[in-house]
Amino acid sequence: MVGAYVRMRQQQKRDEGSKRHFTHTSPRTLLGILRLSQALARLRFSDQVVTEDVDEALRLVEVSKASLYNDSRSQGDQSNSTKIYNLIRGMRDSGAAAVGDGSRGELSIRKISERVIAKGFTQDQLEQVIGEYELLDIWQRAANGTRLVFIEAGDTDDEMNM
């Protein structure tokens, strides 16, 4: 939870100069995520909040922010490949598929796969998208294909091979 909040604050700093003026993240945002997580647990008739509840709450916050930027006049590419890529990118931004504390920027392909399949896509479509964007040097697989790492513009080969 703390790692996700830190990532949201970092994203806010990156977005400050752009047109994304709805990215304000405060302790109140964190409280909202906690309350959403609790509500999701109650929907499952549970007294305990689990990681999946927090992940879904983070996703809901990200989707609600993204809806503020959607321009109905410019739909852009809405192919399955783009939808899956946007889903994975959203998971990276929210920390929903982060491995460990998320500080290394690695995503669990298992968690990605679960979310993509839950959204109605197939495992084959996911594999095709991972391969397609891997060839474009958007990301690379790590840890024997169990993790996905986005390649940032400032990354060096030494950082990528850690």
PDB file of C-alpha atoms in Angstrom:
ATOM      1  CA  MET A   1       0.000   0.000   0.000  1.00  0.00           C
ATOM      2  CA  VAL A   2       2.785   2.402   0.902  1.00  0.00           C
ATOM      3  CA  GLY A   3       4.693   1.542  -2.278  1.00  0.00           C
ATOM      4  CA  ALA A   4       1.608   2.223  -4.390  1.00  0.00           C
ATOM      5  CA  TYR A   5       1.122   5.591  -2.680  1.00  0.00           C
ATOM      6  CA  VAL A   6       4.777   6.518  -3.292  1.00  0.00           C
ATOM      7  CA  ARG A   7       4.439   5.552  -6.981  1.00  0.00           C
ATOM      8  CA  MET A   8       1.294   7.678  -7.268  1.00  0.00           C
ATOM      9  CA  ARG A   9       3.167  10.664  -5.799  1.00  0.00           C
ATOM     10  CA  GLN A  10       6.050  10.099  -8.229  1.00  0.00           C
ATOM     11  CA  GLN A  11       3.586   9.929 -11.125  1.00  0.00           C
ATOM     12  CA  GLN A  12       2.069  13.204  -9.930  1.00  0.00           C
ATOM     13  CA  LYS A  13       5.502  14.852 -10.034  1.00  0.00           C
ATOM     14  CA  ARG A  14       6.067  13.585 -13.601  1.00  0.00           C
ATOM     15  CA  ASP A  15       2.635  14.790 -14.710  1.00  0.00           C
ATOM     16  CA  GLU A  16       2.869  18.272 -13.173  1.00  0.00           C
ATOM     17  CA  GLY A  17       4.282  19.855 -16.329  1.00  0.00           C
ATOM     18  CA  SER A  18       1.908  18.150 -18.735  1.00  0.00           C
ATOM     19  CA  LYS A  19      -1.765  18.595 -19.427  1.00  0.00           C
ATOM     20  CA  ARG A  20      -2.589  16.057 -16.725  1.00  0.00           C
ATOM     21  CA  HIS A  21      -3.722  18.404 -14.007  1.00  0.00           C
ATOM     22  CA  PHE A  22      -6.019  15.845 -12.317  1.00  0.00           C
ATOM     23  CA  THR A  23      -3.191  13.791 -10.828  1.00  0.00           C
ATOM     24  CA  HIS A  24      -3.096  15.417  -7.387  1.00  0.00           C
ATOM     25  CA  THR A  25      -2.247  12.747  -4.839  1.00  0.00           C
ATOM     26  CA  SER A  26      -2.570  13.448  -1.138  1.00  0.00           C
ATOM     27  CA  PRO A  27      -3.074  11.508   2.098  1.00  0.00           C
ATOM     28  CA  ARG A  28      -6.792  11.909   1.413  1.00  0.00           C
ATOM     29  CA  THR A  29      -6.267   9.915  -1.810  1.00  0.00           C
ATOM     30  CA  LEU A  30      -4.662   7.171   0.262  1.00  0.00           C
ATOM     31  CA  LEU A  31      -7.642   7.226   2.618  1.00  0.00           C
ATOM     32  CA  GLY A  32      -9.976   6.891  -0.365  1.00  0.00           C
ATOM     33  CA  ILE A  33      -8.050   3.851  -1.598  1.00  0.00           C
ATOM     34  CA  LEU A  34      -8.272   2.295   1.868  1.00  0.00           C
ATOM     35  CA  ARG A  35     -12.019   2.870   1.989  1.00  0.00           C
ATOM     36  CA  LEU A  36     -12.499   1.473  -1.517  1.00  0.00           C
ATOM     37  CA  SER A  37     -10.471  -1.599  -0.503  1.00  0.00           C
ATOM     38  CA  GLN A  38     -12.641  -2.093   2.574  1.00  0.00           C
ATOM     39  CA  ALA A  39     -15.795  -1.757   0.489  1.00  0.00           C
ATOM     40  CA  LEU A  40     -14.504  -4.345  -1.977  1.00  0.00           C
ATOM     41  CA  ALA A  41     -13.796  -6.720   0.921  1.00  0.00           C
ATOM     42  CA  ARG A  42     -17.347  -6.196   2.190  1.00  0.00           C
ATOM     43  CA  LEU A  43     -18.679  -7.052  -1.271  1.00  0.00           C
ATOM     44  CA  ARG A  44     -16.941 -10.413  -0.843  1.00  0.00           C
ATOM     45  CA  PHE A  45     -18.590 -10.727   2.612  1.00  0.00           C
ATOM     46  CA  SER A  46     -15.177 -10.602   4.264  1.00  0.00           C
ATOM     47  CA  ASP A  47     -13.917  -8.703   7.294  1.00  0.00           C
ATOM     48  CA  GLN A  48     -10.358  -8.669   5.959  1.00  0.00           C
ATOM     49  CA  VAL A  49      -8.907  -6.664   3.096  1.00  0.00           C
ATOM     50  CA  VAL A  50      -6.631  -8.704   0.826  1.00  0.00           C
ATOM     51  CA  THR A  51      -4.085  -7.602  -1.762  1.00  0.00           C
ATOM     52  CA  GLU A  52      -6.559  -8.089  -4.595  1.00  0.00           C
ATOM     53  CA  ASP A  53      -8.935  -5.593  -2.952  1.00  0.00           C
ATOM     54  CA  VAL A  54      -6.178  -2.983  -2.790  1.00  0.00           C
ATOM     55  CA  ASP A  55      -5.142  -3.710  -6.393  1.00  0.00           C
ATOM     56  CA  GLU A  56      -8.714  -3.265  -7.581  1.00  0.00           C
ATOM     57  CA  ALA A  57      -9.094  -0.031  -5.591  1.00  0.00           C
ATOM     58  CA  LEU A  58      -5.900   1.319  -7.176  1.00  0.00           C
ATOM     59  CA  ARG A  59      -7.162   0.302 -10.599  1.00  0.00           C
ATOM     60  CA  LEU A  60     -10.477   2.052 -10.000  1.00  0.00           C
ATOM     61  CA  VAL A  61      -8.704   5.259  -8.980  1.00  0.00           C
ATOM     62  CA  GLU A  62      -6.484   5.100 -12.083  1.00  0.00           C
ATOM     63  CA  VAL A  63      -9.449   4.457 -14.377  1.00  0.00           C
ATOM     64  CA  SER A  64     -11.410   7.302 -12.842  1.00  0.00           C
ATOM     65  CA  LYS A  65      -8.477   9.674 -13.392  1.00  0.00           C
ATOM     66  CA  ALA A  66      -7.990   8.382 -16.938  1.00  0.00           C
ATOM     67  CA  SER A  67     -11.646   9.056 -17.719  1.00  0.00           C
ATOM     68  CA  LEU A  68     -10.993  12.747 -17.062  1.00  0.00           C
ATOM     69  CA  TYR A  69      -8.494  12.798 -19.929  1.00  0.00           C
ATOM     70  CA  ASN A  70     -10.504  10.823 -22.444  1.00  0.00           C
ATOM     71  CA  ASP A  71     -11.499  12.948 -25.366  1.00  0.00           C
ATOM     72  CA  SER A  72     -14.528  11.472 -27.101  1.00  0.00           C
ATOM     73  CA  ARG A  73     -13.452  13.065 -30.393  1.00  0.00           C
ATOM     74  CA  SER A  74     -10.139  11.205 -30.577  1.00  0.00           C
ATOM     75  CA  GLN A  75     -10.565   7.531 -29.824  1.00  0.00           C
ATOM     76  CA  GLY A  76      -7.192   6.512 -31.293  1.00  0.00           C
ATOM     77  CA  ASP A  77      -6.169   2.903 -31.746  1.00  0.00           C
ATOM     78  CA  GLN A  78      -8.536   0.591 -29.868  1.00  0.00           C
ATOM     79  CA  SER A  79      -7.169  -2.757 -31.052  1.00  0.00           C
ATOM     80  CA  ASN A  80      -6.903  -5.654 -28.603  1.00  0.00           C
ATOM     81  CA  SER A  81      -3.146  -5.186 -28.634  1.00  0.00           C
ATOM     82  CA  THR A  82      -3.469  -1.553 -27.557  1.00  0.00           C
ATOM     83  CA  LYS A  83      -6.069  -2.391 -24.924  1.00  0.00           C
ATOM     84  CA  ILE A  84      -3.824  -5.062 -23.403  1.00  0.00           C
ATOM     85  CA  TYR A  85      -0.807  -2.727 -23.513  1.00  0.00           C
ATOM     86  CA  ASN A  86      -2.803   0.033 -21.798  1.00  0.00           C
ATOM     87  CA  LEU A  87      -3.971  -2.452 -19.171  1.00  0.00           C
ATOM     88  CA  ILE A  88      -0.382  -3.516 -18.438  1.00  0.00           C
ATOM     89  CA  ARG A  89       0.820   0.089 -18.390  1.00  0.00           C
ATOM     90  CA  GLY A  90      -1.969   0.945 -15.963  1.00  0.00           C
ATOM     91  CA  MET A  91      -0.923  -1.925 -13.728  1.00  0.00           C
ATOM     92  CA  ARG A  92       2.628  -0.589 -13.785  1.00  0.00           C
ATOM     93  CA  ASP A  93       1.499   2.929 -12.909  1.00  0.00           C
ATOM     94  CA  SER A  94      -0.739   1.755 -10.065  1.00  0.00           C
ATOM     95  CA  GLY A  95       1.661  -0.897  -8.790  1.00  0.00           C
ATOM     96  CA  ALA A  96      -1.014  -3.586  -9.094  1.00  0.00           C
ATOM     97  CA  ALA A  97       1.393  -6.171 -10.530  1.00  0.00           C
ATOM     98  CA  ALA A  98       4.567  -4.978  -8.810  1.00  0.00           C
ATOM     99  CA  VAL A  99       6.990  -7.601  -7.545  1.00  0.00           C
ATOM    100  CA  GLY A 100       7.999  -7.085  -3.925  1.00  0.00           C
ATOM    101  CA  ASP A 101       7.887  -3.447  -2.857  1.00  0.00           C
ATOM    102  CA  GLY A 102       7.869  -2.313  -6.490  1.00  0.00           C
ATOM    103  CA  SER A 103      11.103  -0.341  -6.199  1.00  0.00           C
ATOM    104  CA  ARG A 104      12.776  -2.175  -9.109  1.00  0.00           C
ATOM    105  CA  GLY A 105       9.876  -1.632 -11.485  1.00  0.00           C
ATOM    106  CA  GLU A 106       9.341  -5.327 -12.167  1.00  0.00           C
ATOM    107  CA  LEU A 107       5.850  -6.663 -12.840  1.00  0.00           C
ATOM    108  CA  SER A 108       4.674 -10.203 -12.222  1.00  0.00           C
ATOM    109  CA  ILE A 109       3.607 -11.791 -15.506  1.00  0.00           C
ATOM    110  CA  ARG A 110       1.336 -14.109 -13.496  1.00  0.00           C
ATOM    111  CA  LYS A 111      -0.563 -11.129 -12.039  1.00  0.00           C
ATOM    112  CA  ILE A 112      -0.680  -9.463 -15.454  1.00  0.00           C
ATOM    113  CA  SER A 113      -2.025 -12.658 -16.990  1.00  0.00           C
ATOM    114  CA  GLU A 114      -4.742 -12.973 -14.340  1.00  0.00           C
ATOM    115  CA  ARG A 115      -5.922  -9.394 -14.927  1.00  0.00           C
ATOM    116  CA  VAL A 116      -5.776  -9.652 -18.743  1.00  0.00           C
ATOM    117  CA  ILE A 117      -7.743 -12.910 -18.766  1.00  0.00           C
ATOM    118  CA  ALA A 118     -10.261 -11.435 -16.288  1.00  0.00           C
ATOM    119  CA  LYS A 119     -10.800  -8.612 -18.794  1.00  0.00           C
ATOM    120  CA  GLY A 120     -11.832 -11.136 -21.461  1.00  0.00           C
ATOM    121  CA  PHE A 121      -8.608 -11.513 -23.427  1.00  0.00           C
ATOM    122  CA  THR A 122      -6.810 -14.805 -24.028  1.00  0.00           C
ATOM    123  CA  GLN A 123      -3.385 -16.002 -22.926  1.00  0.00           C
ATOM    124  CA  ASP A 124      -2.353 -16.153 -26.605  1.00  0.00           C
ATOM    125  CA  GLN A 125      -3.296 -12.493 -27.100  1.00  0.00           C
ATOM    126  CA  LEU A 126      -1.250 -11.557 -24.032  1.00  0.00           C
ATOM    127  CA  GLU A 127       1.779 -13.507 -25.262  1.00  0.00           C
ATOM    128  CA  GLN A 128       1.469 -11.851 -28.676  1.00  0.00           C
ATOM    129  CA  VAL A 129       1.372  -8.372 -27.094  1.00  0.00           C
ATOM    130  CA  ILE A 130       4.317  -9.116 -24.799  1.00  0.00           C
ATOM    131  CA  GLY A 131       6.340 -10.332 -27.780  1.00  0.00           C
ATOM    132  CA  GLU A 132       5.270  -7.424 -29.985  1.00  0.00           C
ATOM    133  CA  TYR A 133       6.220  -4.731 -27.469  1.00  0.00           C
ATOM    134  CA  GLU A 134       9.378  -6.609 -26.523  1.00  0.00           C
ATOM    135  CA  LEU A 135      10.526  -6.301 -30.138  1.00  0.00           C
ATOM    136  CA  LEU A 136       9.800  -2.566 -29.954  1.00  0.00           C
ATOM    137  CA  ASP A 137      12.009  -2.299 -26.826  1.00  0.00           C
ATOM    138  CA  ILE A 138       9.127  -1.065 -24.698  1.00  0.00           C
ATOM    139  CA  TRP A 139       9.787  -3.763 -22.113  1.00  0.00           C
ATOM    140  CA  GLN A 140      11.711  -6.956 -21.625  1.00  0.00           C
ATOM    141  CA  ARG A 141      11.155 -10.208 -19.808  1.00  0.00           C
ATOM    142  CA  ALA A 142      13.270 -11.022 -16.771  1.00  0.00           C
ATOM    143  CA  ALA A 143      13.678 -13.836 -14.239  1.00  0.00           C
ATOM    144  CA  ASN A 144      13.190 -16.628 -16.790  1.00  0.00           C
ATOM    145  CA  GLY A 145      10.114 -14.999 -18.279  1.00  0.00           C
ATOM    146  CA  THR A 146       8.217 -14.575 -15.004  1.00  0.00           C
ATOM    147  CA  ARG A 147       8.655 -10.797 -14.782  1.00  0.00           C
ATOM    148  CA  LEU A 148       8.171  -7.862 -17.101  1.00  0.00           C
ATOM    149  CA  VAL A 149      10.366  -4.751 -16.900  1.00  0.00           C
ATOM    150  CA  PHE A 150       9.553  -1.535 -18.763  1.00  0.00           C
ATOM    151  CA  ILE A 151      12.574  -0.038 -20.504  1.00  0.00           C
ATOM    152  CA  GLU A 152      12.866   3.627 -19.592  1.00  0.00           C
ATOM    153  CA  ALA A 153      14.678   6.144 -21.793  1.00  0.00           C
ATOM    154  CA  GLY A 154      17.444   6.728 -19.232  1.00  0.00           C
ATOM    155  CA  ASP A 155      18.122   3.054 -18.429  1.00  0.00           C
ATOM    156  CA  THR A 156      21.574   1.706 -19.157  1.00  0.00           C
ATOM    157  CA  ASP A 157      22.467  -1.876 -19.921  1.00  0.00           C
ATOM    158  CA  ASP A 158      24.021  -2.230 -16.453  1.00  0.00           C
ATOM    159  CA  GLU A 159      20.744  -1.241 -14.794  1.00  0.00           C
ATOM    160  CA  MET A 160      18.730  -3.610 -16.984  1.00  0.00           C
ATOM    161  CA  ASN A 161      20.888  -6.629 -16.122  1.00  0.00           C
ATOM    162  CA  MET A 162      20.649  -6.279 -12.331  1.00  0.00           C
TER     163      MET A 162
END
